[in-house]
PDB file of C-alpha atoms in Angstrom:
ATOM      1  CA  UNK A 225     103.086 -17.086 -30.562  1.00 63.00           C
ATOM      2  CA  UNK A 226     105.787 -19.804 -29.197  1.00 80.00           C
ATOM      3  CA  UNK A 227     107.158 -19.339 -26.370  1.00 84.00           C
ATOM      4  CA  UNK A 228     111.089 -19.701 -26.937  1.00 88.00           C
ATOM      5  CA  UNK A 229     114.354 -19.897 -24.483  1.00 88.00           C
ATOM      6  CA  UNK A 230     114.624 -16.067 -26.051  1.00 87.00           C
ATOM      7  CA  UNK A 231     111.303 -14.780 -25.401  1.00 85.00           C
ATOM      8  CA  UNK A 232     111.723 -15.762 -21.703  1.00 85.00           C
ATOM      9  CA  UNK A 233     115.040 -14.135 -21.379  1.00 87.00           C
ATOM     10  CA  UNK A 234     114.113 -11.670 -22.773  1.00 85.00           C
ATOM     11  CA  UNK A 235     111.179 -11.232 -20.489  1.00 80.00           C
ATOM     12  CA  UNK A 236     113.456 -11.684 -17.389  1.00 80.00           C
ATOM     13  CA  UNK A 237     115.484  -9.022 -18.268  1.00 79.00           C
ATOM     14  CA  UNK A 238     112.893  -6.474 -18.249  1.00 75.00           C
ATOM     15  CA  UNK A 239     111.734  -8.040 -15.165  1.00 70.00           C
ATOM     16  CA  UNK A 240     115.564  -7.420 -13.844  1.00 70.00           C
ATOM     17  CA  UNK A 241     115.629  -3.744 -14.821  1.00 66.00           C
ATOM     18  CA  UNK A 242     112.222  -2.830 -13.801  1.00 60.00           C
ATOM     19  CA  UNK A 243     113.523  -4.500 -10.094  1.00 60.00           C
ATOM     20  CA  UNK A 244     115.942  -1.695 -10.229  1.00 62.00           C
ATOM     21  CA  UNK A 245     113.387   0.880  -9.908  1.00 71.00           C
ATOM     22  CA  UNK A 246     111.619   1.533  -7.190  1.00 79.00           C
ATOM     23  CA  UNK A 247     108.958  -1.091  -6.137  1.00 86.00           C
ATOM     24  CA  UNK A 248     106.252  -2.075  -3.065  1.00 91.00           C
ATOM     25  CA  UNK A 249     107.223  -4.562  -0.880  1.00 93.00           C
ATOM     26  CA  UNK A 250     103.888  -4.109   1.211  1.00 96.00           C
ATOM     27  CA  UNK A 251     100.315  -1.670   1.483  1.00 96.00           C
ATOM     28  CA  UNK A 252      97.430  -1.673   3.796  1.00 96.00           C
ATOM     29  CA  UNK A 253      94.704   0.865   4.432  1.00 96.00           C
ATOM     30  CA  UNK A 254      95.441   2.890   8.286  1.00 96.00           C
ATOM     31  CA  UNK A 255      92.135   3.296   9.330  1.00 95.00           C
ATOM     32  CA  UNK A 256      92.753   5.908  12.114  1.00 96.00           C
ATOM     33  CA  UNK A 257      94.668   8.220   9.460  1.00 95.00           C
ATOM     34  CA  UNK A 258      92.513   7.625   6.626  1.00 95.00           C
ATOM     35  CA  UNK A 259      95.499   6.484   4.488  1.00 95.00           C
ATOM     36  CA  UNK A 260      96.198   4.017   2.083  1.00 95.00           C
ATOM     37  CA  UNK A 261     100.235   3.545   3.465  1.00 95.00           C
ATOM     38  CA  UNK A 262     102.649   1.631   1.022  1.00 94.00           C
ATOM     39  CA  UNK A 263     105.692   0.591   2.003  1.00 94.00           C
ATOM     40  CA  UNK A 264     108.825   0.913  -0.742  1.00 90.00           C
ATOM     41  CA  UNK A 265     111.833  -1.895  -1.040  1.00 87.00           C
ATOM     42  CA  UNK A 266     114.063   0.935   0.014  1.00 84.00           C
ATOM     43  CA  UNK A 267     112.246   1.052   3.363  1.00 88.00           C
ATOM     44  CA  UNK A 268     110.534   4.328   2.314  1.00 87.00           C
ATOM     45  CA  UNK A 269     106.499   4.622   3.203  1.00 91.00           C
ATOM     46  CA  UNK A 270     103.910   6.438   1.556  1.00 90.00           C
ATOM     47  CA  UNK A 271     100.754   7.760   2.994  1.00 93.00           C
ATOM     48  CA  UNK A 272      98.452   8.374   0.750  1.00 91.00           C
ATOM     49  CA  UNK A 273      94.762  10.307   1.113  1.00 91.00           C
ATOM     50  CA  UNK A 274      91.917   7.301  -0.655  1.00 92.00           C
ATOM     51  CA  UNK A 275      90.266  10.344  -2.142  1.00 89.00           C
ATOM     52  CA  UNK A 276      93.087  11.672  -4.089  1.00 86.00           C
ATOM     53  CA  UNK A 277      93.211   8.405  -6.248  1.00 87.00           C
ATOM     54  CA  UNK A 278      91.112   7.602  -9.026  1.00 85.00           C
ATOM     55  CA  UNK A 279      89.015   4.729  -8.101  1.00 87.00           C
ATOM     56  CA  UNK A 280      89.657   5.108  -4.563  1.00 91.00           C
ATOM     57  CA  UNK A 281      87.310   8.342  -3.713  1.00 87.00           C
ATOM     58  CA  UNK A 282      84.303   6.782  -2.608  1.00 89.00           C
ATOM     59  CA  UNK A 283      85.420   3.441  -1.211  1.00 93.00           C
ATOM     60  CA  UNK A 284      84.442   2.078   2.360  1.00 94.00           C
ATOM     61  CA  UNK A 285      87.473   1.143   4.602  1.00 94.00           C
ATOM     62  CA  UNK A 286      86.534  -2.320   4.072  1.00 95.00           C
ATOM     63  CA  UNK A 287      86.917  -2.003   0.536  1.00 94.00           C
ATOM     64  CA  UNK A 288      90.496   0.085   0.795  1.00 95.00           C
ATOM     65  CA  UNK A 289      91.422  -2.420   3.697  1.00 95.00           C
ATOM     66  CA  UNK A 290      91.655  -5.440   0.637  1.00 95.00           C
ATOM     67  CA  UNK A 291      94.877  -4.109  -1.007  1.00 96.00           C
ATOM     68  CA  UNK A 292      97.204  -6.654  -3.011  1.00 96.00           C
ATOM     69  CA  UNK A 293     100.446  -6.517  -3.906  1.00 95.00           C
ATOM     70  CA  UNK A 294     101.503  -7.286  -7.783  1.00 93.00           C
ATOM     71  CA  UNK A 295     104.564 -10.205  -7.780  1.00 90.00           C
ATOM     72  CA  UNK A 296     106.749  -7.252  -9.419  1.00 87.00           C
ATOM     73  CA  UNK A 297     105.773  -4.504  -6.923  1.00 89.00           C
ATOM     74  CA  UNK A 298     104.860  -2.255  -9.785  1.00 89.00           C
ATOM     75  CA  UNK A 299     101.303  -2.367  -9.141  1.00 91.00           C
ATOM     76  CA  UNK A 300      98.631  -2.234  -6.253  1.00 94.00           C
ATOM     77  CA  UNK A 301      95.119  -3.764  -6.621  1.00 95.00           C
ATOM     78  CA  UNK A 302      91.705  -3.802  -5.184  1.00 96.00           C
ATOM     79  CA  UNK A 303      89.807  -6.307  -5.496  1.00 95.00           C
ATOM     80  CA  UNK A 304      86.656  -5.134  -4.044  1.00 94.00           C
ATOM     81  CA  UNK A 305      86.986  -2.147  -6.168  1.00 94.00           C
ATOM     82  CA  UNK A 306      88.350  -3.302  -9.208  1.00 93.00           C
ATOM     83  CA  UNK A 307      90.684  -0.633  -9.204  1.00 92.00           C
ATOM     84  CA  UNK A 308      94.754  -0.957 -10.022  1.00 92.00           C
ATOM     85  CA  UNK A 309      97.323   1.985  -9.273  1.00 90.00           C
ATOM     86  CA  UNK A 310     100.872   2.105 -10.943  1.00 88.00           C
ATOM     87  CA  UNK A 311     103.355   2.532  -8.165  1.00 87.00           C
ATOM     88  CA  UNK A 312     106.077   4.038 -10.380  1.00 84.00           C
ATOM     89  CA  UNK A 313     103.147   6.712 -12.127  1.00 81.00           C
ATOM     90  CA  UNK A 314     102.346   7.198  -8.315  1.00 82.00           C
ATOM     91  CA  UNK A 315     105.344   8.466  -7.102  1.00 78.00           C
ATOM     92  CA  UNK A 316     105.776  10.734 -10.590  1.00 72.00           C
ATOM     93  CA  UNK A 317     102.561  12.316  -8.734  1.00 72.00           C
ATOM     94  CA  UNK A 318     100.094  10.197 -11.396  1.00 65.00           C
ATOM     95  CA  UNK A 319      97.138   9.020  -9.175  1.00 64.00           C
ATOM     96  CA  UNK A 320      94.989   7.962 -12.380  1.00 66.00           C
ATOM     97  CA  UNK A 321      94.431   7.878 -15.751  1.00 65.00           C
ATOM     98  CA  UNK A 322      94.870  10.719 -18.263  1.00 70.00           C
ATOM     99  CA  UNK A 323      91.519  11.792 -18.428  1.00 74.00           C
ATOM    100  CA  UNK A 324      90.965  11.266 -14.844  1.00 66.00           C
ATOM    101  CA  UNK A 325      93.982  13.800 -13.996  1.00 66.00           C
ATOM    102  CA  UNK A 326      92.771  16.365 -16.431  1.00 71.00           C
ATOM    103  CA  UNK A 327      89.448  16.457 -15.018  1.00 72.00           C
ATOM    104  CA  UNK A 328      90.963  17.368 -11.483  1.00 64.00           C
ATOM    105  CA  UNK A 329      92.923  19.907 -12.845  1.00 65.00           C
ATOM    106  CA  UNK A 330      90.344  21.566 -14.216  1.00 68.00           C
ATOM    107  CA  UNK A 331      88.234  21.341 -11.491  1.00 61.00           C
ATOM    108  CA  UNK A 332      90.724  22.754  -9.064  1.00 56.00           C
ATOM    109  CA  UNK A 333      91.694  25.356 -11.966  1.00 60.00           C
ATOM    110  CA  UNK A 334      87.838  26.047 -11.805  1.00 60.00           C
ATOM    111  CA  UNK A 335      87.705  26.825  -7.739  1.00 58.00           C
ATOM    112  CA  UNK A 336      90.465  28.930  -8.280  1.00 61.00           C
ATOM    113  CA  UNK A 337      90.648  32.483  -7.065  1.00 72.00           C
ATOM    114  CA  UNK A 338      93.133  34.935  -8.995  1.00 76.00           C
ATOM    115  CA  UNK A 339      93.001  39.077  -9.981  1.00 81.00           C
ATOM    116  CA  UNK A 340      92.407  37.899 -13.372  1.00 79.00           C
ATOM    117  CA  UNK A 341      89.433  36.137 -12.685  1.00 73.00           C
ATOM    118  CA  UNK A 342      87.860  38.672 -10.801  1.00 76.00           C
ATOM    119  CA  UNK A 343      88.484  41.495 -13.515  1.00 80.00           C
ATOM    120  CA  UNK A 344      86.932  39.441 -15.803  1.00 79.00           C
ATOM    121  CA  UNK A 345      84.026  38.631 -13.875  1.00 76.00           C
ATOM    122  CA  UNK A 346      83.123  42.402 -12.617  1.00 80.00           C
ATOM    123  CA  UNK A 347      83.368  43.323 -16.631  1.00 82.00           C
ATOM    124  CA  UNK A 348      80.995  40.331 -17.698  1.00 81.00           C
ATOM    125  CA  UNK A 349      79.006  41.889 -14.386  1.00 80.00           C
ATOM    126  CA  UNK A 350      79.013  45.041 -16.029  1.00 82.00           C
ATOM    127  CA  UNK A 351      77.668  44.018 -19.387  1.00 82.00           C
ATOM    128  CA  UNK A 352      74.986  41.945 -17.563  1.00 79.00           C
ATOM    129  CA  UNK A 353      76.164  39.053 -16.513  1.00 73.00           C
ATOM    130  CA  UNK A 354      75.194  35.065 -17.548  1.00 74.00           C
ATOM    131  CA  UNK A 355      72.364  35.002 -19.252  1.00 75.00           C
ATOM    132  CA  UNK A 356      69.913  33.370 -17.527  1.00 78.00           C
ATOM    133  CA  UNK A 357      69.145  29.865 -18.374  1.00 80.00           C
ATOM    134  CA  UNK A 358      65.607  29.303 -19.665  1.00 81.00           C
ATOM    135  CA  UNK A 359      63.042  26.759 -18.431  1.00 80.00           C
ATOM    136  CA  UNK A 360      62.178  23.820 -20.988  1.00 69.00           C
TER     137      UNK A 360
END
């Protein structure tokens, strides 16, 4: 593909309008609050917990302490980790991918506690339960 006068203009007009939303000027890893902090062009600051974001879990503070800043502001990366977060997804509450999102929902939906639950679990009590699983 060429590159044209209208392909870059183009290009700096999305680049314009995506300045318009909200962006990261700067990020760094607090290592006395555990939180990866990221600082907004409208002077707003996020702390964020490492283990709520995908990729971020199970990193060292060394690791979270490497954090750069995309030219656009739009995105956060670790090197060390190989791991990229979207900072408009991240402050729609997105703090991974798709599948990555589902699979915490359904493991919090799994620890859950409700009436419904437990009426269902005293009536697969009463009929005896699991079935036990079998050794191979």
């Amino acid at each position: 593909m060429a590159i044209t006068d209208d392909v870059i203009q183009q290009a700096e007009a999305r680049m314009a309008a995506a300045r318009d939303h909200a962006h990261a000027v700067a990020a760094r890893y607090d290592r006395r609050t555990r939180r990866v902090i990221v600082r907004l062009h409208s002077g707003l600051e996020l702390a964020i917990p490492p283990h709520l974001v995908e990729g971020l879990d199970d990193a060292t503070p060394d690791a979270l302490a490497e954090i750069e800043v995309s030219p656009s502001g739009l995105g956060l990366h670790w090197p060390q980790l190989d791991t990229d977060l979207y900072v408009p997804a991240l402050l729609e509450g997105q703090f991974g991918s798709k599948q990555w999102m589902a699979r915490q929902l359904g493991a919090a939906g799994g620890r859950s506690r409700s009436q419904a639950k437990s009426h269902a679990s005293r009536a697969n009590g009463a009929k005896g339960g699991r079935p036990r699983k079998v050794q191979a």
